[in-house]
Amino acid sequence: MWKDKDCVEQSSTDIWHAVCAAVRSACLLENVAPEDVAGLGFTATCSLVAVGVDGSPVSVSSNGDSKRDILVWMDHRSVDQAERISSQGSPALQFYGGGVSPEMQAPKLLWVKENMQESWSMVWRWMDLSNWLTYRATGDDTRSLSHMEQWRASDSSDMEPCGRDEVFWAQIGLGDLYEGSSAKIGHSVAFPGHPLGSGLTPTSAKASKSELGLLPRTPVGISILDAYAGGVGVLESMSNAEFKADMSDEEAICHRMVLVCGTSTCHMVVSKKKLIIPGVWGPFLSAMIPEFWLTECGQSATGALLDYIVQNHPAAPLLANQAASQNLSICELLNKMLLSMSHEQNMPFLSTLSQDTHVLPDFHGNRSPVADPKSKGVICGLTLDTSEKHLALLYLATIQGIAYGTRHIVEHCNAHGHKIDTLLACGGLSKNSLYIQEHADIIGCPIILPRENESVLLGAAILGAVAAKRFSGVRDAMRALNAPGKVVYPSLDPKLKKYHDVKYQIFRGAQRLTVKDEHGDLPSRRTDGVAIRDRCSPSPPRGRLHLIKLKREAKEWPPPLEYKMAALQMKVEENAEEFPGQRRLLECRLLPEAKSLAAKKKKLRICIPVTVDVARALYRKRTPCTLGWTHVHLPGG
């Protein structure tokens, strides 16, 4: 993989050789003969591959290296193209939360057309990486419902296009993808479990080092994105304790959300109804499980963010040496350190160690539900401390920030028709016990870990088994091969719940203060078409975040609403000329009182910290006051 600022590239040749090496090694280790392999399934990231006429790689790199023929999913060079596509207002955008992300294929394709015309003219096919792997294995160009093919997704099970493909591509300036006798992004699309062509070609089945070493015509299933494969590999891993006997299977599966936690985290939930949710991708019919609508959310950097936080801290080299000497991973050592620190400081909960440190994890933008690739990360509470203990606290606060982001996603989906009450997690981060426990405590849902450690690979294997006719369908294979492992339950202690509720409000407040408006101004936040900007005087530096420490001595936490309302009245009355710029972080939920205060000071510029609902009501009634944007609880008053 090659990284240069926003550009991230890979080689399809290197990936194919790695796949072949993995298959041959697995067969050798388990003493599996080629004739014993019933079927094969492929999964990969939603990266974009440029394929030449003879199947050769076409460069997508500025240096012209033909080996670099993949734009990796996390490549963000096409932010401007994504914004222009989103501004077109195409009806298809409703299936992408109202706008496209630079992590999608359409803006990547537009970037190549505008910046690499020679490469653009050389490409015979553009493919999602997972579809390229099955094409390389079978010679069949039938596509799965990966991100590029979802633009043609149908509202019916017959897979007939519903008019969202050619029209959309032409509208955004990529109509030439459909010129000629064959579309550069393919024609045929199939559901998960569909067998491809005649199976492995003689070339891909060869026993050479650069091929698979299996039998020709071995069945190959339609590919699937890695996150979707994780869903197939884990979604039926329900323990008896979590099984809902009062629900049908079709209803129960719709109450579960799968977290595939790796470099990024993908959040998948299915439904029988077509639920269109602002800021969220989907729904896509049969993209993961046949006959179910898939809603796909995500966080663009989770494992990558933790690596960044740890590796860039001054204490990282010393900590790495300590971990190696104890035969532990760095995360395992940090988890041990945090437990020891909580005991030393006599903390009631390990989580409360982070009370002075807050992290907004949008270091690579916000995929869901804010859907802003230009969102920025925030760390509040830094000091001059460079010790290992400081790194441990920062690591904990980062985990919590990621978990608050997932809580935001779950709450947003449930507010728009889903009924999520159980989480299932797989991927590398799911092996981190602290990461999973913090998510369970913060979201308030049990998290089921599957028995199979590599659930993404299991999901791909299921598709191969269905293609080989070993099961009648994907759901049957999932029921047979999914199995639960450990169940992690949220803490029932109300004090810990209050702690996380307060920190979650700080997280949401930081999020609102760091999202730019259409003019690039900070802070702002658009909600249902209402723009609320900070006009406190004197004007603070744009984007500067003022957060107050959680008060340890607070008797009631959070303080009662009446107390906060009285404090707000007092501050307005004490500052008859102008509300001070330093902003008291108080919250007003009582609309009549807020309107009354505004009415008494009709000609006065005042800053009243309000909720979104209050602000919207004041805006619609044209109340003569300036609305300030401060959405953070102040525990203890």
Short mmCIF file of C-alpha atoms in Angstrom, two decimals, residues 187-547:
data_model
loop_
_atom_site.label_atom_id
_atom_site.label_comp_id
_atom_site.label_asym_id
_atom_site.label_seq_id
_atom_site.Cartn_x
_atom_site.Cartn_y
_atom_site.Cartn_z
CA HIS A 187 -24.05 -4.92 -16.98
CA SER A 188 -24.98 -7.97 -14.90
CA VAL A 189 -25.68 -7.91 -11.17
CA ALA A 190 -26.52 -10.88 -8.90
CA PHE A 191 -27.57 -11.60 -5.33
CA PRO A 192 -25.27 -13.10 -2.65
CA GLY A 193 -24.92 -16.86 -3.11
CA HIS A 194 -25.12 -16.75 -6.90
CA PRO A 195 -22.53 -19.04 -8.62
CA LEU A 196 -20.26 -17.38 -11.19
CA GLY A 197 -19.54 -18.74 -14.67
CA SER A 198 -18.18 -22.28 -14.70
CA GLY A 199 -16.20 -21.80 -11.52
CA LEU A 200 -12.42 -21.43 -11.44
CA THR A 201 -10.77 -21.10 -14.81
CA PRO A 202 -7.90 -23.44 -15.68
CA THR A 203 -5.51 -20.48 -15.41
CA SER A 204 -6.55 -19.38 -11.91
CA ALA A 205 -6.69 -22.99 -10.69
CA LYS A 206 -3.06 -23.76 -11.64
CA ALA A 207 -0.73 -25.14 -8.99
CA SER A 208 1.87 -22.44 -9.64
CA LYS A 209 2.96 -19.95 -6.98
CA SER A 210 0.97 -17.15 -8.62
CA GLU A 211 -2.32 -19.07 -8.77
CA LEU A 212 -4.69 -20.89 -6.39
CA GLY A 213 -3.67 -24.54 -6.76
CA LEU A 214 -7.26 -25.84 -6.79
CA LEU A 215 -9.32 -27.81 -9.31
CA PRO A 216 -10.69 -26.06 -12.40
CA ARG A 217 -14.48 -25.52 -12.28
CA THR A 218 -14.48 -25.33 -8.46
CA PRO A 219 -17.67 -23.31 -7.73
CA VAL A 220 -17.14 -19.63 -6.91
CA GLY A 221 -19.84 -17.49 -5.28
CA ILE A 222 -20.58 -13.88 -6.12
CA SER A 223 -18.28 -11.64 -4.11
CA ILE A 224 -19.26 -9.31 -1.30
CA LEU A 225 -17.71 -6.30 0.45
CA ASP A 226 -15.67 -7.16 3.54
CA ALA A 227 -18.06 -5.41 5.92
CA TYR A 228 -21.04 -7.21 4.39
CA ALA A 229 -19.18 -10.52 4.68
CA GLY A 230 -18.74 -9.78 8.37
CA GLY A 231 -22.51 -9.36 8.64
CA VAL A 232 -23.11 -12.69 6.90
CA GLY A 233 -20.56 -14.34 9.17
CA VAL A 234 -21.95 -13.07 12.47
CA LEU A 235 -25.58 -11.91 12.28
CA GLU A 236 -27.08 -15.28 13.32
CA SER A 237 -24.60 -15.78 16.20
CA MET A 238 -27.24 -15.44 18.90
CA SER A 239 -26.95 -16.98 22.35
CA ASN A 240 -29.93 -18.61 24.02
CA ALA A 241 -30.05 -15.78 26.57
CA GLU A 242 -30.39 -13.16 23.82
CA PHE A 243 -32.79 -15.14 21.64
CA LYS A 244 -36.21 -13.49 21.44
CA ALA A 245 -38.79 -16.26 21.52
CA ASP A 246 -41.68 -13.82 21.10
CA MET A 247 -40.44 -12.67 17.68
CA SER A 248 -40.26 -14.35 14.30
CA ASP A 249 -36.80 -14.93 12.84
CA GLU A 250 -37.40 -12.20 10.26
CA GLU A 251 -38.35 -9.68 12.95
CA ALA A 252 -35.60 -10.64 15.41
CA ILE A 253 -32.76 -10.27 12.92
CA CYS A 254 -33.87 -6.68 12.29
CA HIS A 255 -33.17 -5.79 15.95
CA ARG A 256 -29.43 -6.53 15.58
CA MET A 257 -26.62 -4.31 14.38
CA VAL A 258 -23.27 -5.73 13.30
CA LEU A 259 -20.06 -3.79 14.01
CA VAL A 260 -17.16 -4.82 11.79
CA CYS A 261 -14.31 -3.16 13.68
CA GLY A 262 -11.00 -2.80 11.90
CA THR A 263 -9.13 0.13 10.38
CA SER A 264 -12.56 1.72 10.17
CA THR A 265 -15.84 0.44 11.60
CA CYS A 266 -18.88 -0.44 9.52
CA HIS A 267 -22.28 -0.67 11.18
CA MET A 268 -24.84 -2.84 9.38
CA VAL A 269 -28.50 -3.37 10.17
CA VAL A 270 -31.17 -5.01 8.00
CA SER A 271 -34.92 -4.48 7.76
CA LYS A 272 -37.87 -5.75 5.78
CA LYS A 273 -38.98 -2.16 5.25
CA LYS A 274 -37.32 0.42 3.04
CA LEU A 275 -36.00 2.97 5.57
CA ILE A 276 -34.28 6.03 4.07
CA ILE A 277 -32.23 7.78 6.77
CA PRO A 278 -30.48 11.17 6.45
CA GLY A 279 -26.69 10.93 6.64
CA VAL A 280 -26.69 7.15 6.27
CA TRP A 281 -26.00 4.93 3.26
CA GLY A 282 -28.86 2.80 1.96
CA PRO A 283 -31.16 1.09 2.09
CA PHE A 284 -29.89 -1.40 -0.49
CA LEU A 285 -32.08 -4.39 -1.29
CA SER A 286 -30.33 -7.78 -0.95
CA ALA A 287 -26.85 -6.25 -0.80
CA MET A 288 -25.94 -8.40 2.23
CA ILE A 289 -28.81 -10.84 2.84
CA PRO A 290 -31.28 -11.66 0.05
CA GLU A 291 -34.69 -9.99 0.41
CA PHE A 292 -33.61 -7.72 3.27
CA TRP A 293 -32.90 -4.01 2.99
CA LEU A 294 -29.42 -3.09 4.24
CA THR A 295 -28.67 0.15 6.08
CA GLU A 296 -24.94 0.85 6.21
CA CYS A 297 -23.33 3.31 8.62
CA GLY A 298 -19.72 3.75 9.54
CA GLN A 299 -16.81 5.54 11.17
CA SER A 300 -13.95 6.26 8.77
CA ALA A 301 -11.15 5.80 11.31
CA THR A 302 -11.31 3.61 14.42
CA GLY A 303 -8.44 1.12 14.51
CA ALA A 304 -6.47 3.57 12.38
CA LEU A 305 -7.22 6.34 14.89
CA LEU A 306 -6.10 4.29 17.88
CA ASP A 307 -2.88 3.44 16.04
CA TYR A 308 -2.37 7.12 15.25
CA ILE A 309 -2.95 8.22 18.86
CA VAL A 310 -0.62 5.58 20.30
CA GLN A 311 2.17 5.71 17.72
CA ASN A 312 2.46 9.50 17.73
CA HIS A 313 2.74 9.84 21.52
CA PRO A 314 6.24 10.45 22.96
CA ALA A 315 5.85 7.45 25.28
CA ALA A 316 5.09 5.02 22.43
CA PRO A 317 8.64 3.60 21.95
CA LEU A 318 9.10 2.90 25.66
CA LEU A 319 5.64 1.33 25.87
CA ALA A 320 6.33 -0.85 22.82
CA ASN A 321 9.48 -2.20 24.47
CA GLN A 322 7.61 -2.95 27.69
CA ALA A 323 4.86 -4.74 25.77
CA ALA A 324 7.36 -6.83 23.83
CA SER A 325 9.18 -7.83 27.03
CA GLN A 326 5.89 -9.04 28.53
CA ASN A 327 4.79 -10.75 25.29
CA LEU A 328 1.73 -8.47 25.11
CA SER A 329 0.29 -6.21 22.48
CA ILE A 330 0.45 -2.48 23.22
CA CYS A 331 -3.32 -2.39 23.70
CA GLU A 332 -3.20 -5.25 26.19
CA LEU A 333 -0.50 -3.43 28.15
CA LEU A 334 -2.50 -0.17 28.11
CA ASN A 335 -5.57 -2.03 29.36
CA LYS A 336 -3.54 -3.43 32.28
CA MET A 337 -2.15 0.01 33.06
CA LEU A 338 -5.62 1.57 33.14
CA LEU A 339 -6.91 -1.09 35.52
CA SER A 340 -3.94 -0.49 37.82
CA MET A 341 -4.43 3.31 37.65
CA SER A 342 -8.10 3.01 38.57
CA HIS A 343 -7.15 0.99 41.66
CA GLU A 344 -4.37 3.41 42.62
CA GLN A 345 -6.69 6.41 42.38
CA ASN A 346 -9.55 4.55 44.09
CA MET A 347 -11.85 5.24 41.15
CA PRO A 348 -15.27 3.59 41.33
CA PHE A 349 -15.06 2.80 37.59
CA LEU A 350 -12.14 2.55 35.21
CA SER A 351 -14.09 4.69 32.72
CA THR A 352 -13.99 7.72 35.01
CA LEU A 353 -10.22 8.05 34.56
CA SER A 354 -11.02 10.04 31.40
CA GLN A 355 -13.11 12.70 33.12
CA ASP A 356 -10.70 15.49 32.12
CA THR A 357 -9.97 14.23 28.60
CA HIS A 358 -12.39 14.26 25.68
CA VAL A 359 -11.85 13.05 22.11
CA LEU A 360 -13.96 13.73 19.03
CA PRO A 361 -12.80 10.89 16.74
CA ASP A 362 -13.52 12.49 13.34
CA PHE A 363 -9.83 12.60 12.36
CA HIS A 364 -10.69 11.28 8.88
CA GLY A 365 -14.06 12.97 8.54
CA ASN A 366 -17.45 11.74 9.70
CA ARG A 367 -19.08 9.05 7.58
CA SER A 368 -22.28 8.67 9.62
CA PRO A 369 -24.57 10.27 10.54
CA VAL A 370 -23.09 13.80 10.12
CA ALA A 371 -21.83 12.66 6.69
CA ASP A 372 -19.10 15.29 6.42
CA PRO A 373 -15.71 14.15 5.09
CA LYS A 374 -14.24 17.50 6.14
CA SER A 375 -15.10 17.05 9.82
CA LYS A 376 -12.08 17.30 12.06
CA GLY A 377 -11.02 15.52 15.21
CA VAL A 378 -10.68 17.21 18.60
CA ILE A 379 -8.67 16.36 21.71
CA CYS A 380 -9.60 18.41 24.77
CA GLY A 381 -7.66 18.18 28.02
CA LEU A 382 -4.07 17.96 26.81
CA THR A 383 -1.25 18.91 29.18
CA LEU A 384 2.55 18.84 29.00
CA ASP A 385 2.51 15.30 30.40
CA THR A 386 4.31 12.82 28.09
CA SER A 387 4.29 9.78 30.38
CA GLU A 388 2.98 6.30 29.68
CA LYS A 389 0.07 7.00 32.04
CA HIS A 390 -0.92 10.03 29.98
CA LEU A 391 -0.89 7.87 26.86
CA ALA A 392 -3.11 5.35 28.64
CA LEU A 393 -5.65 8.09 29.49
CA LEU A 394 -5.61 9.40 25.93
CA TYR A 395 -6.09 5.86 24.62
CA LEU A 396 -9.09 5.38 26.93
CA ALA A 397 -10.66 8.70 25.93
CA THR A 398 -10.21 7.79 22.26
CA ILE A 399 -11.96 4.44 22.73
CA GLN A 400 -14.79 6.24 24.49
CA GLY A 401 -15.00 8.85 21.71
CA ILE A 402 -15.36 6.08 19.13
CA ALA A 403 -18.05 4.43 21.27
CA TYR A 404 -19.96 7.73 21.59
CA GLY A 405 -19.88 7.91 17.80
CA THR A 406 -21.45 4.46 17.58
CA ARG A 407 -24.07 5.49 20.16
CA HIS A 408 -24.89 8.48 17.95
CA ILE A 409 -25.31 6.13 14.97
CA VAL A 410 -27.55 3.70 16.89
CA GLU A 411 -29.74 6.49 18.26
CA HIS A 412 -30.00 8.09 14.81
CA CYS A 413 -31.05 4.81 13.16
CA ASN A 414 -33.60 4.04 15.88
CA ALA A 415 -35.05 7.54 15.55
CA HIS A 416 -35.70 6.80 11.87
CA GLY A 417 -37.48 3.46 12.13
CA HIS A 418 -34.98 0.81 13.21
CA LYS A 419 -35.30 -1.03 16.55
CA ILE A 420 -31.72 -1.91 17.39
CA ASP A 421 -31.30 -3.45 20.85
CA THR A 422 -28.44 -5.93 20.36
CA LEU A 423 -24.97 -5.51 18.86
CA LEU A 424 -22.70 -8.16 17.35
CA ALA A 425 -19.03 -7.33 16.85
CA CYS A 426 -16.25 -8.85 14.78
CA GLY A 427 -12.91 -7.72 13.38
CA GLY A 428 -9.59 -6.94 15.01
CA LEU A 429 -10.87 -4.39 17.53
CA SER A 430 -13.50 -6.82 18.81
CA LYS A 431 -10.65 -8.79 20.38
CA ASN A 432 -9.89 -5.81 22.66
CA SER A 433 -11.88 -6.45 25.86
CA LEU A 434 -11.78 -2.81 27.03
CA TYR A 435 -12.94 -1.56 23.62
CA ILE A 436 -15.97 -3.86 23.69
CA GLN A 437 -16.87 -3.22 27.35
CA GLU A 438 -16.76 0.57 26.85
CA HIS A 439 -19.04 0.23 23.81
CA ALA A 440 -21.51 -1.91 25.78
CA ASP A 441 -21.58 0.55 28.72
CA ILE A 442 -21.88 3.65 26.52
CA ILE A 443 -24.50 2.33 24.10
CA GLY A 444 -26.43 0.37 26.71
CA CYS A 445 -26.77 -2.80 24.62
CA PRO A 446 -25.34 -6.29 25.04
CA ILE A 447 -22.60 -7.10 22.54
CA ILE A 448 -22.30 -10.65 21.24
CA LEU A 449 -18.90 -11.84 20.07
CA PRO A 450 -18.95 -14.77 17.63
CA ARG A 451 -17.19 -18.06 18.27
CA GLU A 452 -15.35 -17.72 14.96
CA ASN A 453 -12.52 -15.20 15.26
CA GLU A 454 -12.44 -14.43 11.53
CA SER A 455 -16.10 -13.74 10.85
CA VAL A 456 -15.41 -11.81 7.62
CA LEU A 457 -13.71 -14.88 6.16
CA LEU A 458 -16.57 -17.07 7.40
CA GLY A 459 -19.02 -14.81 5.56
CA ALA A 460 -17.07 -15.24 2.32
CA ALA A 461 -16.91 -19.00 2.88
CA ILE A 462 -20.69 -19.09 3.35
CA LEU A 463 -21.14 -17.53 -0.10
CA GLY A 464 -18.85 -20.18 -1.58
CA ALA A 465 -20.79 -22.96 0.18
CA VAL A 466 -24.13 -21.63 -1.13
CA ALA A 467 -22.69 -21.35 -4.66
CA ALA A 468 -21.60 -25.02 -4.35
CA LYS A 469 -25.20 -25.98 -3.42
CA ARG A 470 -24.20 -27.18 0.05
CA PHE A 471 -27.02 -25.03 1.47
CA SER A 472 -30.33 -23.95 -0.02
CA GLY A 473 -29.71 -20.27 0.66
CA VAL A 474 -27.64 -17.68 2.52
CA ARG A 475 -29.89 -17.58 5.60
CA ASP A 476 -29.79 -21.38 5.96
CA ALA A 477 -26.00 -21.35 5.74
CA MET A 478 -25.79 -18.53 8.28
CA ARG A 479 -27.98 -20.42 10.77
CA ALA A 480 -25.83 -23.53 10.36
CA LEU A 481 -22.40 -21.89 10.49
CA ASN A 482 -22.82 -18.81 12.73
CA ALA A 483 -22.24 -19.50 16.42
CA PRO A 484 -22.11 -17.25 19.50
CA GLY A 485 -19.10 -16.89 21.73
CA LYS A 486 -18.89 -14.46 24.65
CA VAL A 487 -21.67 -11.98 25.48
CA VAL A 488 -20.56 -8.64 26.98
CA TYR A 489 -23.30 -6.88 28.97
CA PRO A 490 -23.48 -3.17 29.82
CA SER A 491 -23.01 -2.10 33.42
CA LEU A 492 -26.25 -1.60 35.34
CA ASP A 493 -24.75 0.95 37.75
CA PRO A 494 -26.71 4.23 37.36
CA LYS A 495 -23.67 6.33 38.32
CA LEU A 496 -21.66 4.98 35.41
CA LYS A 497 -24.60 5.56 33.09
CA LYS A 498 -24.83 9.20 34.23
CA TYR A 499 -21.10 9.62 33.71
CA HIS A 500 -21.32 8.43 30.12
CA ASP A 501 -24.50 10.42 29.49
CA VAL A 502 -22.66 13.61 30.46
CA LYS A 503 -19.58 12.77 28.42
CA TYR A 504 -21.83 11.93 25.47
CA GLN A 505 -23.33 15.42 25.66
CA ILE A 506 -19.79 16.85 25.62
CA PHE A 507 -19.08 14.69 22.57
CA ARG A 508 -22.20 15.97 20.79
CA GLY A 509 -21.37 19.55 21.70
CA ALA A 510 -17.85 19.20 20.33
CA GLN A 511 -19.28 17.66 17.19
CA ARG A 512 -21.58 20.60 16.57
CA LEU A 513 -18.82 23.12 17.17
CA THR A 514 -16.49 21.55 14.60
CA VAL A 515 -18.84 21.11 11.63
CA LYS A 516 -18.46 23.81 8.98
CA ASP A 517 -21.42 25.40 7.22
CA GLU A 518 -21.75 25.92 3.48
CA HIS A 519 -19.52 29.00 3.75
CA GLY A 520 -16.79 27.14 5.63
CA ASP A 521 -17.59 28.94 8.89
CA LEU A 522 -17.11 27.48 12.37
CA PRO A 523 -18.95 26.76 14.53
CA SER A 524 -22.24 25.88 12.87
CA ARG A 525 -24.64 23.02 12.54
CA ARG A 526 -27.51 22.54 10.14
CA THR A 527 -30.53 20.65 11.44
CA ASP A 528 -33.65 20.27 9.28
CA GLY A 529 -32.70 23.32 7.26
CA VAL A 530 -32.18 25.64 10.24
CA ALA A 531 -28.71 27.16 10.41
CA ILE A 532 -27.64 28.30 13.88
CA ARG A 533 -24.33 30.16 14.10
CA ASP A 534 -22.32 31.37 17.01
CA ARG A 535 -22.53 35.18 17.15
CA CYS A 536 -21.37 35.67 20.72
CA SER A 537 -19.55 38.93 21.29
CA PRO A 538 -16.68 39.35 21.57
CA SER A 539 -16.25 36.73 18.83
CA PRO A 540 -14.11 33.81 19.94
CA PRO A 541 -11.52 32.33 17.56
CA ARG A 542 -13.36 30.13 15.05
CA GLY A 543 -13.42 26.51 15.99
CA ARG A 544 -12.01 27.05 19.48
CA LEU A 545 -13.65 24.65 21.87
CA HIS A 546 -14.43 25.62 25.44
CA LEU A 547 -15.21 22.60 27.62
#
